[in-house]
Short mmCIF file of C-alpha atoms in Angstrom, two decimals:
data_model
loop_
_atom_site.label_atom_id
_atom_site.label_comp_id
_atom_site.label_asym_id
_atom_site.label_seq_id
_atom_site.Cartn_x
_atom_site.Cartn_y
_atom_site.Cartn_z
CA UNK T 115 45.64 -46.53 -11.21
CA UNK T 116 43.00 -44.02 -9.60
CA UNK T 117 45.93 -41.64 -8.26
CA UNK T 118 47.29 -41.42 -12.36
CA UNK T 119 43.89 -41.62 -13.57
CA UNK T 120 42.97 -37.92 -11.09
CA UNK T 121 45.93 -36.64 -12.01
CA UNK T 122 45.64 -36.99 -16.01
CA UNK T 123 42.01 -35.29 -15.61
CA UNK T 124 43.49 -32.80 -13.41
CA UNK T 125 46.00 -31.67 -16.11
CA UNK T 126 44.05 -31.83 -18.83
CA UNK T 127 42.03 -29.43 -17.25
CA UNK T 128 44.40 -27.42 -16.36
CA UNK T 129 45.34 -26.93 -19.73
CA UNK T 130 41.72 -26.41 -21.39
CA UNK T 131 42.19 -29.44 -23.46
CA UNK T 132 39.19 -31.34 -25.09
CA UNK T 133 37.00 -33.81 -22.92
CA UNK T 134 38.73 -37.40 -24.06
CA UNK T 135 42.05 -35.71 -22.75
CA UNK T 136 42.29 -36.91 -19.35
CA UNK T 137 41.41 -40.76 -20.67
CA UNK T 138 44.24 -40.03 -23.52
CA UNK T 139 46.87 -37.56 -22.82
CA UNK T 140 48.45 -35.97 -25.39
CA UNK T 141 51.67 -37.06 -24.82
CA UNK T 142 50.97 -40.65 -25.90
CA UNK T 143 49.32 -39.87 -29.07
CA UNK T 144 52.07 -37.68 -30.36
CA UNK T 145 54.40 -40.87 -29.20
CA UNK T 146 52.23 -43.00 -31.37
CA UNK T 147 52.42 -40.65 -34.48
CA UNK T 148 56.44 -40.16 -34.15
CA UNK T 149 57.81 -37.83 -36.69
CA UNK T 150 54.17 -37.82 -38.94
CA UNK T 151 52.51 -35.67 -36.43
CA UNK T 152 54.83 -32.48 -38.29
CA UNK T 153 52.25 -32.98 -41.29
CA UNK T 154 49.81 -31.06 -39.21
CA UNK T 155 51.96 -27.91 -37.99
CA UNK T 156 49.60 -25.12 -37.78
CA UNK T 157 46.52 -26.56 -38.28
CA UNK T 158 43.26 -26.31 -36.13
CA UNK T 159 43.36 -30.08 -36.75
CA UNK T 160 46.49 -31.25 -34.33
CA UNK T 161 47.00 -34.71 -34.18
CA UNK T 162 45.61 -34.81 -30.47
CA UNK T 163 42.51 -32.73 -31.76
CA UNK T 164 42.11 -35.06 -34.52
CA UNK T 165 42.29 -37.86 -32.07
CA UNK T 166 39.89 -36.94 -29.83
CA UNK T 167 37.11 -35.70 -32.25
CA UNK T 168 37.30 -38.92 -33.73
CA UNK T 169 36.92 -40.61 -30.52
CA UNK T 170 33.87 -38.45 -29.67
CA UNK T 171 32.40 -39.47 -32.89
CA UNK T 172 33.05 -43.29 -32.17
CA UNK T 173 31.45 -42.77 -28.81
CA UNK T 174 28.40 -40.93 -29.96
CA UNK T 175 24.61 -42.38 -30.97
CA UNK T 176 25.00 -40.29 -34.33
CA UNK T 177 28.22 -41.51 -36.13
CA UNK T 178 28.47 -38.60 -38.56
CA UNK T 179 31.21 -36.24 -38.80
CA UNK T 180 28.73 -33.84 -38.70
CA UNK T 181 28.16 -34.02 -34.95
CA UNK T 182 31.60 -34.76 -34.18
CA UNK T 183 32.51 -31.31 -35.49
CA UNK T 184 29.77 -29.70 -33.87
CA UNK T 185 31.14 -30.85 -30.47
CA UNK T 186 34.48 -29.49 -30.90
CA UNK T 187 32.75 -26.41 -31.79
CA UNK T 188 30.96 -26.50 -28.77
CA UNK T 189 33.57 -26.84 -26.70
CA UNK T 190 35.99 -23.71 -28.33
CA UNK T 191 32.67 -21.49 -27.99
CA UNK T 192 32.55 -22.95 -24.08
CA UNK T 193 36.53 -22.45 -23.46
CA UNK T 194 36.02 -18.80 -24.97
CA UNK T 195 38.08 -19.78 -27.87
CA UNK T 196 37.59 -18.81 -31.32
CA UNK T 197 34.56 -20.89 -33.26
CA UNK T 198 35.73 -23.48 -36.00
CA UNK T 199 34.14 -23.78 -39.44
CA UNK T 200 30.50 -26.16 -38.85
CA UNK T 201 31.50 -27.53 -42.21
CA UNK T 202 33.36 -31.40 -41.87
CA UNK T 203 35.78 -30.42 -44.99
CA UNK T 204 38.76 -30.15 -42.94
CA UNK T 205 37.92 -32.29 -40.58
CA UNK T 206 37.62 -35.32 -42.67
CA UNK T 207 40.99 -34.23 -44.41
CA UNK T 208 42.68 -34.21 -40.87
CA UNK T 209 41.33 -38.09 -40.41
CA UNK T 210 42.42 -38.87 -43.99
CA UNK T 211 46.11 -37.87 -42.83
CA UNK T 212 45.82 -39.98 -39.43
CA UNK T 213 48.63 -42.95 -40.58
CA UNK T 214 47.56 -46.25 -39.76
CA UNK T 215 50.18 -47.52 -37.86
CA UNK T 216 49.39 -44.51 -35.45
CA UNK T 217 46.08 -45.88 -34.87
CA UNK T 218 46.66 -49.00 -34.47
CA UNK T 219 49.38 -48.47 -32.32
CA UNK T 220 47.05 -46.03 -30.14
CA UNK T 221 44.89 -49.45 -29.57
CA UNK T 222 47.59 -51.50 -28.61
CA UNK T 223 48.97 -49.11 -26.23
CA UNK T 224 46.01 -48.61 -24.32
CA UNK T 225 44.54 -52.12 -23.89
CA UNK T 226 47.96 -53.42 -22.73
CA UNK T 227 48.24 -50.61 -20.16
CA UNK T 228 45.28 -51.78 -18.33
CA UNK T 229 45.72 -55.30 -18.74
CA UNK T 230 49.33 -54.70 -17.66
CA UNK T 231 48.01 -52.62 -14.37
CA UNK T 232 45.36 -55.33 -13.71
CA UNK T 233 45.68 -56.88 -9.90
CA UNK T 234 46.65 -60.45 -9.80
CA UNK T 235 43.05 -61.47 -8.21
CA UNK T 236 41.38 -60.53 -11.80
CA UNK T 237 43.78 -63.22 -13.47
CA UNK T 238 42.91 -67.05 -13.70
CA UNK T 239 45.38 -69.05 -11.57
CA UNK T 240 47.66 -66.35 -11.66
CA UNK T 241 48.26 -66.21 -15.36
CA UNK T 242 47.14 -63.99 -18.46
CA UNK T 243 44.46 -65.21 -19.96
CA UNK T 244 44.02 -64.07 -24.13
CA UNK T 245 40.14 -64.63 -25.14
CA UNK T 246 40.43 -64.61 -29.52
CA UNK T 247 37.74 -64.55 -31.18
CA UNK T 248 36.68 -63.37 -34.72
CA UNK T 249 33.88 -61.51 -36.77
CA UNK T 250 33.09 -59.46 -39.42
CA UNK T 251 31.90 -56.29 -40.48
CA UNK T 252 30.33 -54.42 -43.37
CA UNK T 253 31.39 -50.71 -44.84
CA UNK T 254 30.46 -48.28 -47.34
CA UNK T 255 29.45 -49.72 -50.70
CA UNK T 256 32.04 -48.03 -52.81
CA UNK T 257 34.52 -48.92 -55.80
CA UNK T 258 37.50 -48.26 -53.55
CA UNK T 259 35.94 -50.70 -50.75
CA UNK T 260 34.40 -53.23 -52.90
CA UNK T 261 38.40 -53.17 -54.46
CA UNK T 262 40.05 -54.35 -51.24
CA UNK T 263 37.05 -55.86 -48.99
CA UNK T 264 34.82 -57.62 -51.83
CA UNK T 265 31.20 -58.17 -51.11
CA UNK T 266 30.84 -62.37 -51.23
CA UNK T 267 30.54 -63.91 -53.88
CA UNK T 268 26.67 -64.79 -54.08
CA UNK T 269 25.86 -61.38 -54.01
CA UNK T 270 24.86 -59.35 -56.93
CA UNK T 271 26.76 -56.47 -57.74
CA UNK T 272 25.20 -53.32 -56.52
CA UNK T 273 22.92 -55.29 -53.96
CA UNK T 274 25.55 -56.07 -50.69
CA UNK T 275 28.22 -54.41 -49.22
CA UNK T 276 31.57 -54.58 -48.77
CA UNK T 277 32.65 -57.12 -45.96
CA UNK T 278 35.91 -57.38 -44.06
CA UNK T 279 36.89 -60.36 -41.57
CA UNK T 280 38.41 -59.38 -38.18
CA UNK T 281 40.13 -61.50 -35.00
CA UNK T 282 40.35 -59.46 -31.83
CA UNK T 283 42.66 -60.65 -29.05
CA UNK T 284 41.08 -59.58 -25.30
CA UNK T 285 42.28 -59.86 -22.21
CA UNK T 286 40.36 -61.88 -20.10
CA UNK T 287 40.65 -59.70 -16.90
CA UNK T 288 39.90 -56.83 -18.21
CA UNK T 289 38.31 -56.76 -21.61
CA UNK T 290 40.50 -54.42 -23.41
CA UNK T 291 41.59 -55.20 -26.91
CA UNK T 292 45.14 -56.15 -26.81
CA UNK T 293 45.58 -56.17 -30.47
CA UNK T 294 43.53 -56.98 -33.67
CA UNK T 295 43.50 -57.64 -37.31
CA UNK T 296 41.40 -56.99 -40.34
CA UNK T 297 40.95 -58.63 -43.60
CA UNK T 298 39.27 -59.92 -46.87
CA UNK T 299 36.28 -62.12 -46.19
CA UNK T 300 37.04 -64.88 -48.41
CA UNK T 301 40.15 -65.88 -50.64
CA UNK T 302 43.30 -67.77 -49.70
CA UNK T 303 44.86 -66.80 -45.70
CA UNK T 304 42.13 -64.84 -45.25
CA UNK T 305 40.19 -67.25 -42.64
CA UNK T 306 40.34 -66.44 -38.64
CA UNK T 307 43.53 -68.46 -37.81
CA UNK T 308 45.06 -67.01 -40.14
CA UNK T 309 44.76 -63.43 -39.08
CA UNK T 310 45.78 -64.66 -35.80
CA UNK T 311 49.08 -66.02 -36.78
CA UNK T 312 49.89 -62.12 -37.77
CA UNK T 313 49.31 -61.06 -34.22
CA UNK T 314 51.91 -63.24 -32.18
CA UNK T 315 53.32 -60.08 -31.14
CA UNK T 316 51.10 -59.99 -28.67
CA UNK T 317 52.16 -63.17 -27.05
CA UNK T 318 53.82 -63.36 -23.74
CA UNK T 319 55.87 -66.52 -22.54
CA UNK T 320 53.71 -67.90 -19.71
CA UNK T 321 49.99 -66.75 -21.83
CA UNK T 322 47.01 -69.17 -22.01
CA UNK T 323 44.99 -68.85 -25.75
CA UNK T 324 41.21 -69.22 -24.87
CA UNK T 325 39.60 -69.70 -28.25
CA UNK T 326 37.00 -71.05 -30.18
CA UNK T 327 37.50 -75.06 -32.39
CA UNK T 328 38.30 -72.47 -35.26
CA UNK T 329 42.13 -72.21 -33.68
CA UNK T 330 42.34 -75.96 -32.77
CA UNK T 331 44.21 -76.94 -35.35
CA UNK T 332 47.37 -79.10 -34.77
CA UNK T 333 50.27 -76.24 -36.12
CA UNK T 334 47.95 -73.44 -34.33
CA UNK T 335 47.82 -75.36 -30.95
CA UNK T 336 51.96 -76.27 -31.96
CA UNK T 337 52.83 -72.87 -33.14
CA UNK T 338 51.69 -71.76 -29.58
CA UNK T 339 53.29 -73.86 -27.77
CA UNK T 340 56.76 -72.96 -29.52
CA UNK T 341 56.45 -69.63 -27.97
CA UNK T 342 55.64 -71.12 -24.24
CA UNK T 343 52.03 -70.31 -24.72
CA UNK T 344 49.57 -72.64 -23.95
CA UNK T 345 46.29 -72.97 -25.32
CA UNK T 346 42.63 -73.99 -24.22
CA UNK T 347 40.22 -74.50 -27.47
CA UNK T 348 37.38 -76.28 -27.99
CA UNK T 349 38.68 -79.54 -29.69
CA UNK T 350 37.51 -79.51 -33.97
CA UNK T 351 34.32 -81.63 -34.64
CA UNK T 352 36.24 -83.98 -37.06
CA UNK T 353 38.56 -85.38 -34.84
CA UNK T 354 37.25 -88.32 -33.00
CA UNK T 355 37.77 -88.46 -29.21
CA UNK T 356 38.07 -91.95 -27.17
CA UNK T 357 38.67 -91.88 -23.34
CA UNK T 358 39.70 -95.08 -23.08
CA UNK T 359 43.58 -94.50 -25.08
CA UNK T 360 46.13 -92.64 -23.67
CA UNK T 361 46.85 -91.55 -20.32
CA UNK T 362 44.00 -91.63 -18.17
CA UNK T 363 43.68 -88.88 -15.65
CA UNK T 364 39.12 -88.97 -15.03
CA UNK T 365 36.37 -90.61 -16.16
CA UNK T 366 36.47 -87.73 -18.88
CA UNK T 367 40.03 -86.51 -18.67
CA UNK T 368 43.09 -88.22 -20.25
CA UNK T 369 46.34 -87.17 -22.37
CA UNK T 370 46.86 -88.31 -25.95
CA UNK T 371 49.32 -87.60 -28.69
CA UNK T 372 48.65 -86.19 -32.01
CA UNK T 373 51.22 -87.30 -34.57
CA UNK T 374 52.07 -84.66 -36.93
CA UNK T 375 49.93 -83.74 -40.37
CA UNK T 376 51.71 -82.95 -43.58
CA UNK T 377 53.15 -79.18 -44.07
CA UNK T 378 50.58 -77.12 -45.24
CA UNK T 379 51.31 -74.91 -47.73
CA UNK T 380 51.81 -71.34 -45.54
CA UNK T 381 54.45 -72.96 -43.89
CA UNK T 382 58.01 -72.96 -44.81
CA UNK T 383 59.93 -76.36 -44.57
CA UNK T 384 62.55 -74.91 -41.70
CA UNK T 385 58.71 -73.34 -39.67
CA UNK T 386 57.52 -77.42 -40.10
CA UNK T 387 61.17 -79.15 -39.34
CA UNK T 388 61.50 -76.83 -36.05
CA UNK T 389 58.14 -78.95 -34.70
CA UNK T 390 57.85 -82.03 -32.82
CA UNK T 391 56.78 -85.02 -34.58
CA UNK T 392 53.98 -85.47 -32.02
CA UNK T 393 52.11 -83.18 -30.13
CA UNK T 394 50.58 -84.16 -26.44
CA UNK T 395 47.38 -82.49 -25.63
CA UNK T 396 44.98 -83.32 -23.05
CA UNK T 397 41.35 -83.42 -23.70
CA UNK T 398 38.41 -82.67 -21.16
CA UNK T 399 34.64 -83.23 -21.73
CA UNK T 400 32.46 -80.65 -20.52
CA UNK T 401 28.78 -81.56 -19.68
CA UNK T 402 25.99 -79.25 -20.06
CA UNK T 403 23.72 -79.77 -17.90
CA UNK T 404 21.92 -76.02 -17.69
CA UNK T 405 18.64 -75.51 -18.89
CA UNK T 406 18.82 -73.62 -22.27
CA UNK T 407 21.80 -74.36 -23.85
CA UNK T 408 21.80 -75.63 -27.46
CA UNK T 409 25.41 -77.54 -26.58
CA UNK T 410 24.80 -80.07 -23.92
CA UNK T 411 28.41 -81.55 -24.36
CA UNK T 412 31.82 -79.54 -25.02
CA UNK T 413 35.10 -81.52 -25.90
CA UNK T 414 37.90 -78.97 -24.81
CA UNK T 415 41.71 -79.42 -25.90
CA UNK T 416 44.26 -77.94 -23.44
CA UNK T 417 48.00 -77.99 -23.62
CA UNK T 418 47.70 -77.55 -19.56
CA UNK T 419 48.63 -80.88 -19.11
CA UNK T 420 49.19 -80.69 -14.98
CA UNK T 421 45.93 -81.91 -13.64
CA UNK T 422 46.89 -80.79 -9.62
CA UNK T 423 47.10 -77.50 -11.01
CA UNK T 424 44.86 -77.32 -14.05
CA UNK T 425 41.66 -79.26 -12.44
CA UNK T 426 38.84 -80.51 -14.98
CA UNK T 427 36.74 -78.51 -13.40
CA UNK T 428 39.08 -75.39 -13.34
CA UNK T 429 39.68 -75.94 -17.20
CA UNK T 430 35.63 -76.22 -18.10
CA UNK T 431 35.04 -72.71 -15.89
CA UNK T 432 37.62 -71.14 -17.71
CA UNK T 433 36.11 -72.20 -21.38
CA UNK T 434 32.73 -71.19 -20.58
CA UNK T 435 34.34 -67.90 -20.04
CA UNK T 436 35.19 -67.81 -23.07
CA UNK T 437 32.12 -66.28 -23.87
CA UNK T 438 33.12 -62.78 -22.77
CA UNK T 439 34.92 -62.46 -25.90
CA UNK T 440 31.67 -62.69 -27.82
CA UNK T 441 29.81 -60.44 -25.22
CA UNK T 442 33.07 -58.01 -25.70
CA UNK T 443 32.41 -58.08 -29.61
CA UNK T 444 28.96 -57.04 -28.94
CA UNK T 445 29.84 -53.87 -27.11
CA UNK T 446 31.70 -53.23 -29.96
CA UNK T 447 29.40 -53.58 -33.11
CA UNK T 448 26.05 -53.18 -31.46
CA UNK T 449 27.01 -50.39 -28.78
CA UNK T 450 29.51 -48.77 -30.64
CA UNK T 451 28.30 -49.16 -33.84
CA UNK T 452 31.51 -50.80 -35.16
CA UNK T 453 29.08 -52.97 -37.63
CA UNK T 454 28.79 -51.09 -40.48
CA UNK T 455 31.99 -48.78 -40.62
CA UNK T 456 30.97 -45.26 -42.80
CA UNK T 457 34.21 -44.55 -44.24
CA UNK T 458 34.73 -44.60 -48.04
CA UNK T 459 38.25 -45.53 -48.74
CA UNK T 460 39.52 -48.03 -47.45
CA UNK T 461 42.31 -46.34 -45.39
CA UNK T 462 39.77 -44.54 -43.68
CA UNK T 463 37.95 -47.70 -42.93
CA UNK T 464 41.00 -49.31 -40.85
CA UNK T 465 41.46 -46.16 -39.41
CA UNK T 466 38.02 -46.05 -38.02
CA UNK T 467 38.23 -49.53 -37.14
CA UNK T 468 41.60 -48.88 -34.89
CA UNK T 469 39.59 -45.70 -33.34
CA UNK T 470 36.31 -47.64 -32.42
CA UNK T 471 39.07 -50.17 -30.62
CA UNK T 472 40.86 -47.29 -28.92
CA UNK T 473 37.58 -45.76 -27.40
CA UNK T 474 36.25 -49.32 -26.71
CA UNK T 475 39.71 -49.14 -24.99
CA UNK T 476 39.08 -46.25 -22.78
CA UNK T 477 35.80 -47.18 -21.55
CA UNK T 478 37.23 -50.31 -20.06
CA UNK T 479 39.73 -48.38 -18.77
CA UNK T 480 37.60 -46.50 -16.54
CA UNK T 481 35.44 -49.59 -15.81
CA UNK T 482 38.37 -51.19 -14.53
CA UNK T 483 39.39 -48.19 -12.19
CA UNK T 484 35.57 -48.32 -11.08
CA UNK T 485 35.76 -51.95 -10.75
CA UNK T 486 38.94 -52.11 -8.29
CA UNK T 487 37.58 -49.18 -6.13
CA UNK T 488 34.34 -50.96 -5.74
CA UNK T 489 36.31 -53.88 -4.61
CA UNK T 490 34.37 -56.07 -7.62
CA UNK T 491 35.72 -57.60 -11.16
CA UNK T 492 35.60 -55.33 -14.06
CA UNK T 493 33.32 -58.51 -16.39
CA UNK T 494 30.64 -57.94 -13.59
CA UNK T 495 30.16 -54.04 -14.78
CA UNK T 496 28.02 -53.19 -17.66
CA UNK T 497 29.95 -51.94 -20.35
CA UNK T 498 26.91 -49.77 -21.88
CA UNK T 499 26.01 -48.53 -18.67
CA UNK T 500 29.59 -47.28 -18.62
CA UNK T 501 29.29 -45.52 -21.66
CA UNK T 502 26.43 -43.71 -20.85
CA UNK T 503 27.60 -42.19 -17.70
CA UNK T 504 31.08 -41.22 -18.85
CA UNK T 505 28.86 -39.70 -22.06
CA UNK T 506 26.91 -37.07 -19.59
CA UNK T 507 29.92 -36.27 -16.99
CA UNK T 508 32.35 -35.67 -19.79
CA UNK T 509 30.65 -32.03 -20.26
CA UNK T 510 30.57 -31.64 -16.35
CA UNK T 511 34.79 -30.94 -16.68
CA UNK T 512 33.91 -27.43 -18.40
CA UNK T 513 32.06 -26.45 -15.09
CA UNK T 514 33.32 -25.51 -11.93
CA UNK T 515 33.06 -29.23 -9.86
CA UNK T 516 36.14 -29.89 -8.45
CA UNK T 517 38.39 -33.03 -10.31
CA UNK T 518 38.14 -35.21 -7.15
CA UNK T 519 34.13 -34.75 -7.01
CA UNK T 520 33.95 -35.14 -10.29
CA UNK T 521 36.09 -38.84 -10.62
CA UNK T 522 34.48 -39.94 -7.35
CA UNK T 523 31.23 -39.93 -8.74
CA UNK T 524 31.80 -41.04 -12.18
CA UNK T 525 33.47 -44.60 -11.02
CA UNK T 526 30.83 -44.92 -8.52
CA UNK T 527 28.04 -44.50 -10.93
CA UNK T 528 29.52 -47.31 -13.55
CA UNK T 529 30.46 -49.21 -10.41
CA UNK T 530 26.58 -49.36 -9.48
CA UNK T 531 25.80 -50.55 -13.26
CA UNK T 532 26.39 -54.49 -12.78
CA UNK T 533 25.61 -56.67 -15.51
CA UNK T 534 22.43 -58.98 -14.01
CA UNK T 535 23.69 -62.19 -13.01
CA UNK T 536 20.75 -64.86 -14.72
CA UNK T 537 22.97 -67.94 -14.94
CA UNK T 538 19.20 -70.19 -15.07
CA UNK T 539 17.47 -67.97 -17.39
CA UNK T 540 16.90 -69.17 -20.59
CA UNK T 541 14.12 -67.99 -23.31
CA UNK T 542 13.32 -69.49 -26.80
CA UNK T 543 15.17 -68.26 -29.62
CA UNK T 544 12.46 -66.82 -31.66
CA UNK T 545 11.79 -63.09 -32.21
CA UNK T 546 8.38 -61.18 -30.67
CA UNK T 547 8.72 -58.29 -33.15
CA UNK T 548 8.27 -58.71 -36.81
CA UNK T 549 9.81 -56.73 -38.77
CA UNK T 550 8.68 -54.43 -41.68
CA UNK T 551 7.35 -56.18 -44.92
CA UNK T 552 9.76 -54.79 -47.58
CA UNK T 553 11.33 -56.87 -50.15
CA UNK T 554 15.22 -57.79 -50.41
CA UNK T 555 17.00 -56.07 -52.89
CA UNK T 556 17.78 -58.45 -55.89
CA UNK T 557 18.93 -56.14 -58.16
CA UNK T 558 20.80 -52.91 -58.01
CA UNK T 559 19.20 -50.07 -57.30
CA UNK T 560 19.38 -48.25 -60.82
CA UNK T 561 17.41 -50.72 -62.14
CA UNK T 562 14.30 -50.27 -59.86
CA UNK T 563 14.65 -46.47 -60.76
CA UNK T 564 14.85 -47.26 -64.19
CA UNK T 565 11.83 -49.31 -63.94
CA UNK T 566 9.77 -46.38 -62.21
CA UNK T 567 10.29 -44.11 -64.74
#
């Protein structure tokens, strides 16, 4: 990986391309726009250009097209190339034209390169572990977004915003989104199982689900199995456990069988004839015994049903890291902003959605090369830390530093950033600072200016 990885930045500089370049060759963007990226023949705006902009502006503190134009700018003024226009017109016309299946393919393809190029020692017992997990996010409050992504119901009109519900599917050995999905909040096959049962794609024969009790239902955990996928959840609150049926294989370990439930209604009669009438599951319980934590016992379902090779204790590691997925969804909305998307249509909002996943993408990717030249596993390096360092050597490529100087220091700098390893440290969950006295909005904002005057 660090030989390609030199070589990419090498000939990307060769060639006077922009900065994101030699994390995103050009070559696999145009294969990800096929024949649409002839809409842009003679423009400024290439598809690559467009690309890479965007991904700059998904990276940056300040979101707005503004500075993302600015940069590019920069950069022709620095490569002693003719200025652009300072005004965002035609860039925001260039994203408009970006086709959505691009995008998201762009996201796809890059987290399953470097989950694909992982090292065998970063999986868990030698398999590929998928950490789902789901969330949601808010965007511009306009008609065209309120249309598609409705603001909940409670609301009053004028007074939320539009809301959209995502699943993202990670890999567990190296964080990168393998593939995600976006939808309504509320409203019929909108909920985070369902979203997931669109991605199966993204299943391998051989894969191991790690998920939350939201995806342990009976045809989810089935469903999986079908496709020689097997699944570790925690099990669903309403279903009772009692170690003293089934097969006993521990004190808190033993194999049961859950008849089959009545079709549901998604489902079409050959999908529910095509499953067993019972499905065997094995269910651990996890104690909690570390100070701080709100859960002090976990019931985990697992279709690993070998208990030589999938230990008790094995199993209850691997759930608790299930918890990257949430710390991965963090770097995502809180580091990268992904919250509160700023688009106003809303095929401009899943494009910016698929961007924010493909530079989310290409910062693990360098944290992994970092990682396996430090000799260390790519979960132990701080993601933000990352960021930040890629942010101020990026630049450093217009100068005269030499490629192999340059990539040498930048993986050992996010090498040295290691997330802080507190496993005892626990605080109370209350906040120091309070925040500002204003009032909520009750009413739409017309109305208070209506009042004033």
């Amino acid at each position: 990986m660090d030989v390609a990885f030199r070589q990419a930045v090498a000939e990307a500089r060769r060639h006077g391309k922009l900065y994101f370049a030699g994390l995103l060759a050009e070559d696999h963007i145009l294969q990800a726009f096929g024949r649409a990226r002839w809409v842009w023949q003679g423009w400024l705006y290439t598809p690559a250009i467009t690309v890479w902009v965007f991904l700059a502006q998904c990276l940056s503190p300040d979101h707005s097209c503004r500075d993302a134009v600015a940069q590019l700018l920069a950069w022709l003024v620095a490569n002693g190339r003719r200025a652009c226009s300072a005004v965002t017109g035609a860039y925001c016309l260039a994203r408009d034209r970006l086709p959505e299946q691009a995008c998201s393919q762009l996201a796809r393809d890059t987290g399953r390169q470097v989950d694909d190029d992982a090292p065998s020692s970063w999986r868990w017992l030698g398999r590929r572990v998928l950490d789902v997990d789901g969330s949601t996010l808010i965007m511009a409050d306009t008609e065209a977004n309120q249309a598609e992504y409705p603001q909940p119901a409670n609301q009053t009109r004028g007074c939320g915003f539009p809301i959209a519900r995502i699943v993202v599917v990670f890999s567990l050995a190296v964080g990168t989104v393998l593939d995600a999905a976006l939808g309504k909040y509320e409203g019929k096959l909108t909920g985070e199982n369902s979203l997931f049962r669109t991605l199966r794609d993204v299943l391998r024969e051989g894969d191991v689900v790690l998920a939350d009790r939201y995806f342990s239902g009976w045809f989810d955990l089935a469903l999986l199995l079908q496709r020689g996928v097997d699944s570790v959840v925690r099990k669903h609150q309403l279903r009772t456990t009692d170690f003293r049926t089934g097969w006993r294989l521990g004190g808190n370990d033993h194999v049961v069988c859950w008849p089959k439930p009545p079709r549901p209604y998604w489902m079409s009669a050959e999908q529910y004839a095509a499953l067993p009438d019972f499905l065997t599951v094995r269910e651990v319980r996890v104690l909690v015994e570390q100070k701080g934590f709100r859960t002090r016992e976990v019931m985990v379902v697992t279709t690993l049903l070998d208990p030589e090779r999938y230990s008790a204790t094995e199993i209850a590691k691997l759930y608790r890291r299930r918890w990257q997925a949430e710390l991965n969804l963090r770097s995502l909305k809180i580091v990268l902003q992904m919250d509160h998307l700023r688009c106003k249509t809303p095929h401009r909002v899943r494009n910016e959605f698929f961007m924010h996943l493909v530079a989310y993408n290409l910062i693990r990717k360098v944290m992994a090369l970092a990682a396996a030249k430090a000799g260390v596993e790519p979960w132990t390096v701080s993601f933000k830390g990352a960021l930040q360092t890629l942010g101020r050597m990026l630049p450093l490529l217009l100068t005269e530093v030499s490629v192999d100087a340059w990539c040498d220091a930048l993986l050992e700098a996010i090498a040295a950033h290691v997330v802080g390893d507190r496993p005892d440290r626990f605080e109370p969950r209350l906040k120091k600072r309070r925040p500002k006295q204003y009032k909520h909005l009750r009413h739409p904002r017309a109305y208070y200016k209506y009042l004033a005057t």
